[in-house]
């Protein structure tokens, strides 16, 4: 019974509160894609968020939760800290959850960046390289 009310991401986001995702390592595996998939395909109907919102919570939101509020950290923009991961992914898609209002166009002409497919049963992207502040910290 308690689990049904946990992590109502859509409800939290609807209040205007920022979301920040990260791993609970070493308690759980440091695997971001299953975490994002779970946030999108929440076990409680209506509590999930869009793939784009989940990705933002794991990138920009995580930096903000860590106290970095420069407007650039967690983005791939000129002047942003060179901290990023390179992933080998299958098909990239533009999607929105079926149980919410879509806030952006899925038309390719809109130039909304696609993300890895987070549908249940899809393969996770594979980490190729991670870089923190310009220094390679992992290379496959």
JSON list of C-alpha atoms in Angstrom, two decimals:
[
{"chain": "A", "resi": 1, "resn": "UNK", "atom": "CA", "xyz": [0.00, 0.00, 0.00]},
{"chain": "A", "resi": 2, "resn": "UNK", "atom": "CA", "xyz": [2.81, 2.39, 0.88]},
{"chain": "A", "resi": 3, "resn": "UNK", "atom": "CA", "xyz": [4.54, 1.96, -2.53]},
{"chain": "A", "resi": 4, "resn": "UNK", "atom": "CA", "xyz": [1.55, 3.37, -4.45]},
{"chain": "A", "resi": 5, "resn": "UNK", "atom": "CA", "xyz": [2.16, 6.83, -3.02]},
{"chain": "A", "resi": 6, "resn": "UNK", "atom": "CA", "xyz": [5.94, 6.92, -3.42]},
{"chain": "A", "resi": 7, "resn": "UNK", "atom": "CA", "xyz": [7.79, 8.99, -6.01]},
{"chain": "A", "resi": 8, "resn": "UNK", "atom": "CA", "xyz": [4.82, 10.72, -7.61]},
{"chain": "A", "resi": 9, "resn": "UNK", "atom": "CA", "xyz": [7.11, 12.51, -10.05]},
{"chain": "A", "resi": 10, "resn": "UNK", "atom": "CA", "xyz": [4.29, 14.04, -12.10]},
{"chain": "A", "resi": 11, "resn": "UNK", "atom": "CA", "xyz": [2.62, 15.39, -8.95]},
{"chain": "A", "resi": 12, "resn": "UNK", "atom": "CA", "xyz": [5.87, 16.85, -7.66]},
{"chain": "A", "resi": 13, "resn": "UNK", "atom": "CA", "xyz": [6.70, 18.45, -11.02]},
{"chain": "A", "resi": 14, "resn": "UNK", "atom": "CA", "xyz": [3.19, 19.90, -11.29]},
{"chain": "A", "resi": 15, "resn": "UNK", "atom": "CA", "xyz": [3.85, 21.98, -8.16]},
{"chain": "A", "resi": 16, "resn": "UNK", "atom": "CA", "xyz": [6.81, 23.64, -9.86]},
{"chain": "A", "resi": 17, "resn": "UNK", "atom": "CA", "xyz": [9.36, 21.80, -7.74]},
{"chain": "A", "resi": 18, "resn": "UNK", "atom": "CA", "xyz": [12.51, 20.75, -9.58]},
{"chain": "A", "resi": 19, "resn": "UNK", "atom": "CA", "xyz": [13.33, 17.06, -9.84]},
{"chain": "A", "resi": 20, "resn": "UNK", "atom": "CA", "xyz": [16.84, 15.69, -9.44]},
{"chain": "A", "resi": 21, "resn": "UNK", "atom": "CA", "xyz": [17.72, 12.07, -10.14]},
{"chain": "A", "resi": 22, "resn": "UNK", "atom": "CA", "xyz": [20.88, 10.22, -9.24]},
{"chain": "A", "resi": 23, "resn": "UNK", "atom": "CA", "xyz": [21.97, 6.73, -8.30]},
{"chain": "A", "resi": 24, "resn": "UNK", "atom": "CA", "xyz": [21.71, 5.14, -4.90]},
{"chain": "A", "resi": 25, "resn": "UNK", "atom": "CA", "xyz": [25.03, 3.34, -5.45]},
{"chain": "A", "resi": 26, "resn": "UNK", "atom": "CA", "xyz": [26.33, 1.18, -3.88]},
{"chain": "A", "resi": 27, "resn": "UNK", "atom": "CA", "xyz": [22.86, 0.19, -2.59]},
{"chain": "A", "resi": 28, "resn": "UNK", "atom": "CA", "xyz": [21.62, -0.14, -6.17]},
{"chain": "A", "resi": 29, "resn": "UNK", "atom": "CA", "xyz": [23.54, -0.39, -9.43]},
{"chain": "A", "resi": 30, "resn": "UNK", "atom": "CA", "xyz": [24.68, 2.89, -10.97]},
{"chain": "A", "resi": 31, "resn": "UNK", "atom": "CA", "xyz": [22.60, 2.37, -14.14]},
{"chain": "A", "resi": 32, "resn": "UNK", "atom": "CA", "xyz": [20.86, 5.56, -15.28]},
{"chain": "A", "resi": 33, "resn": "UNK", "atom": "CA", "xyz": [18.71, 4.15, -18.09]},
{"chain": "A", "resi": 34, "resn": "UNK", "atom": "CA", "xyz": [16.60, 1.78, -15.93]},
{"chain": "A", "resi": 35, "resn": "UNK", "atom": "CA", "xyz": [16.18, 4.68, -13.48]},
{"chain": "A", "resi": 36, "resn": "UNK", "atom": "CA", "xyz": [14.89, 6.94, -16.26]},
{"chain": "A", "resi": 37, "resn": "UNK", "atom": "CA", "xyz": [12.68, 4.16, -17.65]},
{"chain": "A", "resi": 38, "resn": "UNK", "atom": "CA", "xyz": [11.13, 3.67, -14.18]},
{"chain": "A", "resi": 39, "resn": "UNK", "atom": "CA", "xyz": [10.42, 7.41, -13.86]},
{"chain": "A", "resi": 40, "resn": "UNK", "atom": "CA", "xyz": [8.68, 7.43, -17.26]},
{"chain": "A", "resi": 41, "resn": "UNK", "atom": "CA", "xyz": [6.78, 4.15, -16.83]},
{"chain": "A", "resi": 42, "resn": "UNK", "atom": "CA", "xyz": [5.87, 4.65, -13.17]},
{"chain": "A", "resi": 43, "resn": "UNK", "atom": "CA", "xyz": [4.19, 1.80, -11.31]},
{"chain": "A", "resi": 44, "resn": "UNK", "atom": "CA", "xyz": [1.36, 4.18, -10.32]},
{"chain": "A", "resi": 45, "resn": "UNK", "atom": "CA", "xyz": [-0.70, 5.49, -13.27]},
{"chain": "A", "resi": 46, "resn": "UNK", "atom": "CA", "xyz": [-0.40, 9.25, -13.64]},
{"chain": "A", "resi": 47, "resn": "UNK", "atom": "CA", "xyz": [2.82, 9.53, -11.61]},
{"chain": "A", "resi": 48, "resn": "UNK", "atom": "CA", "xyz": [5.28, 9.13, -14.48]},
{"chain": "A", "resi": 49, "resn": "UNK", "atom": "CA", "xyz": [6.98, 11.96, -16.32]},
{"chain": "A", "resi": 50, "resn": "UNK", "atom": "CA", "xyz": [8.10, 12.42, -19.91]},
{"chain": "A", "resi": 51, "resn": "UNK", "atom": "CA", "xyz": [11.44, 11.01, -21.08]},
{"chain": "A", "resi": 52, "resn": "UNK", "atom": "CA", "xyz": [12.63, 14.59, -21.64]},
{"chain": "A", "resi": 53, "resn": "UNK", "atom": "CA", "xyz": [11.73, 15.59, -18.04]},
{"chain": "A", "resi": 54, "resn": "UNK", "atom": "CA", "xyz": [13.41, 12.46, -16.65]},
{"chain": "A", "resi": 55, "resn": "UNK", "atom": "CA", "xyz": [16.57, 13.15, -18.67]},
{"chain": "A", "resi": 56, "resn": "UNK", "atom": "CA", "xyz": [16.61, 16.78, -17.45]},
{"chain": "A", "resi": 57, "resn": "UNK", "atom": "CA", "xyz": [16.25, 15.61, -13.83]},
{"chain": "A", "resi": 58, "resn": "UNK", "atom": "CA", "xyz": [19.27, 13.32, -14.27]},
{"chain": "A", "resi": 59, "resn": "UNK", "atom": "CA", "xyz": [21.41, 16.00, -15.93]},
{"chain": "A", "resi": 60, "resn": "UNK", "atom": "CA", "xyz": [20.59, 19.63, -15.09]},
{"chain": "A", "resi": 61, "resn": "UNK", "atom": "CA", "xyz": [18.56, 18.68, -12.02]},
{"chain": "A", "resi": 62, "resn": "UNK", "atom": "CA", "xyz": [21.36, 16.63, -10.51]},
{"chain": "A", "resi": 63, "resn": "UNK", "atom": "CA", "xyz": [23.84, 19.50, -10.86]},
{"chain": "A", "resi": 64, "resn": "UNK", "atom": "CA", "xyz": [21.34, 21.93, -9.29]},
{"chain": "A", "resi": 65, "resn": "UNK", "atom": "CA", "xyz": [20.71, 19.56, -6.39]},
{"chain": "A", "resi": 66, "resn": "UNK", "atom": "CA", "xyz": [24.47, 19.53, -5.85]},
{"chain": "A", "resi": 67, "resn": "UNK", "atom": "CA", "xyz": [24.41, 23.31, -5.46]},
{"chain": "A", "resi": 68, "resn": "UNK", "atom": "CA", "xyz": [25.55, 24.30, -8.95]},
{"chain": "A", "resi": 69, "resn": "UNK", "atom": "CA", "xyz": [23.09, 26.88, -10.23]},
{"chain": "A", "resi": 70, "resn": "UNK", "atom": "CA", "xyz": [24.99, 28.56, -13.06]},
{"chain": "A", "resi": 71, "resn": "UNK", "atom": "CA", "xyz": [22.36, 27.74, -15.69]},
{"chain": "A", "resi": 72, "resn": "UNK", "atom": "CA", "xyz": [24.91, 25.79, -17.74]},
{"chain": "A", "resi": 73, "resn": "UNK", "atom": "CA", "xyz": [25.96, 22.71, -15.75]},
{"chain": "A", "resi": 74, "resn": "UNK", "atom": "CA", "xyz": [24.21, 19.63, -17.05]},
{"chain": "A", "resi": 75, "resn": "UNK", "atom": "CA", "xyz": [23.86, 21.05, -20.56]},
{"chain": "A", "resi": 76, "resn": "UNK", "atom": "CA", "xyz": [25.88, 20.76, -23.74]},
{"chain": "A", "resi": 77, "resn": "UNK", "atom": "CA", "xyz": [26.22, 24.47, -24.41]},
{"chain": "A", "resi": 78, "resn": "UNK", "atom": "CA", "xyz": [29.16, 26.78, -25.08]},
{"chain": "A", "resi": 79, "resn": "UNK", "atom": "CA", "xyz": [30.67, 27.80, -21.75]},
{"chain": "A", "resi": 80, "resn": "UNK", "atom": "CA", "xyz": [29.22, 24.84, -19.83]},
{"chain": "A", "resi": 81, "resn": "UNK", "atom": "CA", "xyz": [31.58, 22.63, -17.82]},
{"chain": "A", "resi": 82, "resn": "UNK", "atom": "CA", "xyz": [32.87, 19.85, -20.09]},
{"chain": "A", "resi": 83, "resn": "UNK", "atom": "CA", "xyz": [31.21, 17.08, -18.09]},
{"chain": "A", "resi": 84, "resn": "UNK", "atom": "CA", "xyz": [29.30, 14.59, -20.20]},
{"chain": "A", "resi": 85, "resn": "UNK", "atom": "CA", "xyz": [28.84, 10.95, -21.15]},
{"chain": "A", "resi": 86, "resn": "UNK", "atom": "CA", "xyz": [28.95, 9.41, -24.60]},
{"chain": "A", "resi": 87, "resn": "UNK", "atom": "CA", "xyz": [26.52, 6.53, -25.10]},
{"chain": "A", "resi": 88, "resn": "UNK", "atom": "CA", "xyz": [26.12, 3.94, -27.81]},
{"chain": "A", "resi": 89, "resn": "UNK", "atom": "CA", "xyz": [22.37, 3.75, -28.29]},
{"chain": "A", "resi": 90, "resn": "UNK", "atom": "CA", "xyz": [19.89, 2.08, -30.58]},
{"chain": "A", "resi": 91, "resn": "UNK", "atom": "CA", "xyz": [17.04, 4.02, -32.11]},
{"chain": "A", "resi": 92, "resn": "UNK", "atom": "CA", "xyz": [16.58, 7.59, -30.88]},
{"chain": "A", "resi": 93, "resn": "UNK", "atom": "CA", "xyz": [13.00, 8.78, -30.49]},
{"chain": "A", "resi": 94, "resn": "UNK", "atom": "CA", "xyz": [10.97, 11.82, -29.53]},
{"chain": "A", "resi": 95, "resn": "UNK", "atom": "CA", "xyz": [8.19, 10.73, -27.20]},
{"chain": "A", "resi": 96, "resn": "UNK", "atom": "CA", "xyz": [5.84, 11.94, -24.51]},
{"chain": "A", "resi": 97, "resn": "UNK", "atom": "CA", "xyz": [3.92, 9.92, -21.92]},
{"chain": "A", "resi": 98, "resn": "UNK", "atom": "CA", "xyz": [0.45, 8.86, -23.04]},
{"chain": "A", "resi": 99, "resn": "UNK", "atom": "CA", "xyz": [-1.21, 10.07, -19.82]},
{"chain": "A", "resi": 100, "resn": "UNK", "atom": "CA", "xyz": [-0.09, 13.72, -19.93]},
{"chain": "A", "resi": 101, "resn": "UNK", "atom": "CA", "xyz": [-0.27, 16.79, -22.09]},
{"chain": "A", "resi": 102, "resn": "UNK", "atom": "CA", "xyz": [2.49, 16.90, -24.70]},
{"chain": "A", "resi": 103, "resn": "UNK", "atom": "CA", "xyz": [4.37, 20.18, -24.39]},
{"chain": "A", "resi": 104, "resn": "UNK", "atom": "CA", "xyz": [6.56, 19.97, -27.50]},
{"chain": "A", "resi": 105, "resn": "UNK", "atom": "CA", "xyz": [6.25, 18.91, -31.08]},
{"chain": "A", "resi": 106, "resn": "UNK", "atom": "CA", "xyz": [7.37, 15.47, -32.20]},
{"chain": "A", "resi": 107, "resn": "UNK", "atom": "CA", "xyz": [7.63, 16.74, -35.78]},
{"chain": "A", "resi": 108, "resn": "UNK", "atom": "CA", "xyz": [11.30, 16.38, -36.90]},
{"chain": "A", "resi": 109, "resn": "UNK", "atom": "CA", "xyz": [11.22, 19.96, -38.23]},
{"chain": "A", "resi": 110, "resn": "UNK", "atom": "CA", "xyz": [10.84, 21.24, -34.65]},
{"chain": "A", "resi": 111, "resn": "UNK", "atom": "CA", "xyz": [14.48, 20.25, -33.94]},
{"chain": "A", "resi": 112, "resn": "UNK", "atom": "CA", "xyz": [13.60, 18.70, -30.54]},
{"chain": "A", "resi": 113, "resn": "UNK", "atom": "CA", "xyz": [16.53, 16.40, -29.78]},
{"chain": "A", "resi": 114, "resn": "UNK", "atom": "CA", "xyz": [15.63, 12.70, -29.70]},
{"chain": "A", "resi": 115, "resn": "UNK", "atom": "CA", "xyz": [16.60, 10.46, -26.80]},
{"chain": "A", "resi": 116, "resn": "UNK", "atom": "CA", "xyz": [17.16, 6.71, -26.46]},
{"chain": "A", "resi": 117, "resn": "UNK", "atom": "CA", "xyz": [13.93, 4.73, -26.49]},
{"chain": "A", "resi": 118, "resn": "UNK", "atom": "CA", "xyz": [12.83, 4.16, -22.88]},
{"chain": "A", "resi": 119, "resn": "UNK", "atom": "CA", "xyz": [9.99, 1.77, -23.69]},
{"chain": "A", "resi": 120, "resn": "UNK", "atom": "CA", "xyz": [9.88, -1.30, -21.43]},
{"chain": "A", "resi": 121, "resn": "UNK", "atom": "CA", "xyz": [12.01, -4.10, -22.80]},
{"chain": "A", "resi": 122, "resn": "UNK", "atom": "CA", "xyz": [14.32, -1.89, -24.86]},
{"chain": "A", "resi": 123, "resn": "UNK", "atom": "CA", "xyz": [18.07, -2.28, -24.49]},
{"chain": "A", "resi": 124, "resn": "UNK", "atom": "CA", "xyz": [19.95, 0.22, -22.36]},
{"chain": "A", "resi": 125, "resn": "UNK", "atom": "CA", "xyz": [22.49, 2.43, -24.12]},
{"chain": "A", "resi": 126, "resn": "UNK", "atom": "CA", "xyz": [26.09, 1.40, -23.42]},
{"chain": "A", "resi": 127, "resn": "UNK", "atom": "CA", "xyz": [28.53, 3.87, -21.89]},
{"chain": "A", "resi": 128, "resn": "UNK", "atom": "CA", "xyz": [31.43, 4.58, -24.25]},
{"chain": "A", "resi": 129, "resn": "UNK", "atom": "CA", "xyz": [33.15, 7.45, -22.43]},
{"chain": "A", "resi": 130, "resn": "UNK", "atom": "CA", "xyz": [32.55, 9.78, -19.52]},
{"chain": "A", "resi": 131, "resn": "UNK", "atom": "CA", "xyz": [34.27, 13.11, -19.08]},
{"chain": "A", "resi": 132, "resn": "UNK", "atom": "CA", "xyz": [34.27, 15.31, -15.99]},
{"chain": "A", "resi": 133, "resn": "UNK", "atom": "CA", "xyz": [35.39, 18.92, -16.35]},
{"chain": "A", "resi": 134, "resn": "UNK", "atom": "CA", "xyz": [37.33, 18.06, -19.50]},
{"chain": "A", "resi": 135, "resn": "UNK", "atom": "CA", "xyz": [39.12, 14.98, -18.09]},
{"chain": "A", "resi": 136, "resn": "UNK", "atom": "CA", "xyz": [38.24, 11.49, -19.35]},
{"chain": "A", "resi": 137, "resn": "UNK", "atom": "CA", "xyz": [37.29, 9.41, -16.31]},
{"chain": "A", "resi": 138, "resn": "UNK", "atom": "CA", "xyz": [36.08, 6.32, -18.18]},
{"chain": "A", "resi": 139, "resn": "UNK", "atom": "CA", "xyz": [36.69, 4.97, -21.66]},
{"chain": "A", "resi": 140, "resn": "UNK", "atom": "CA", "xyz": [35.36, 1.63, -22.90]}
]
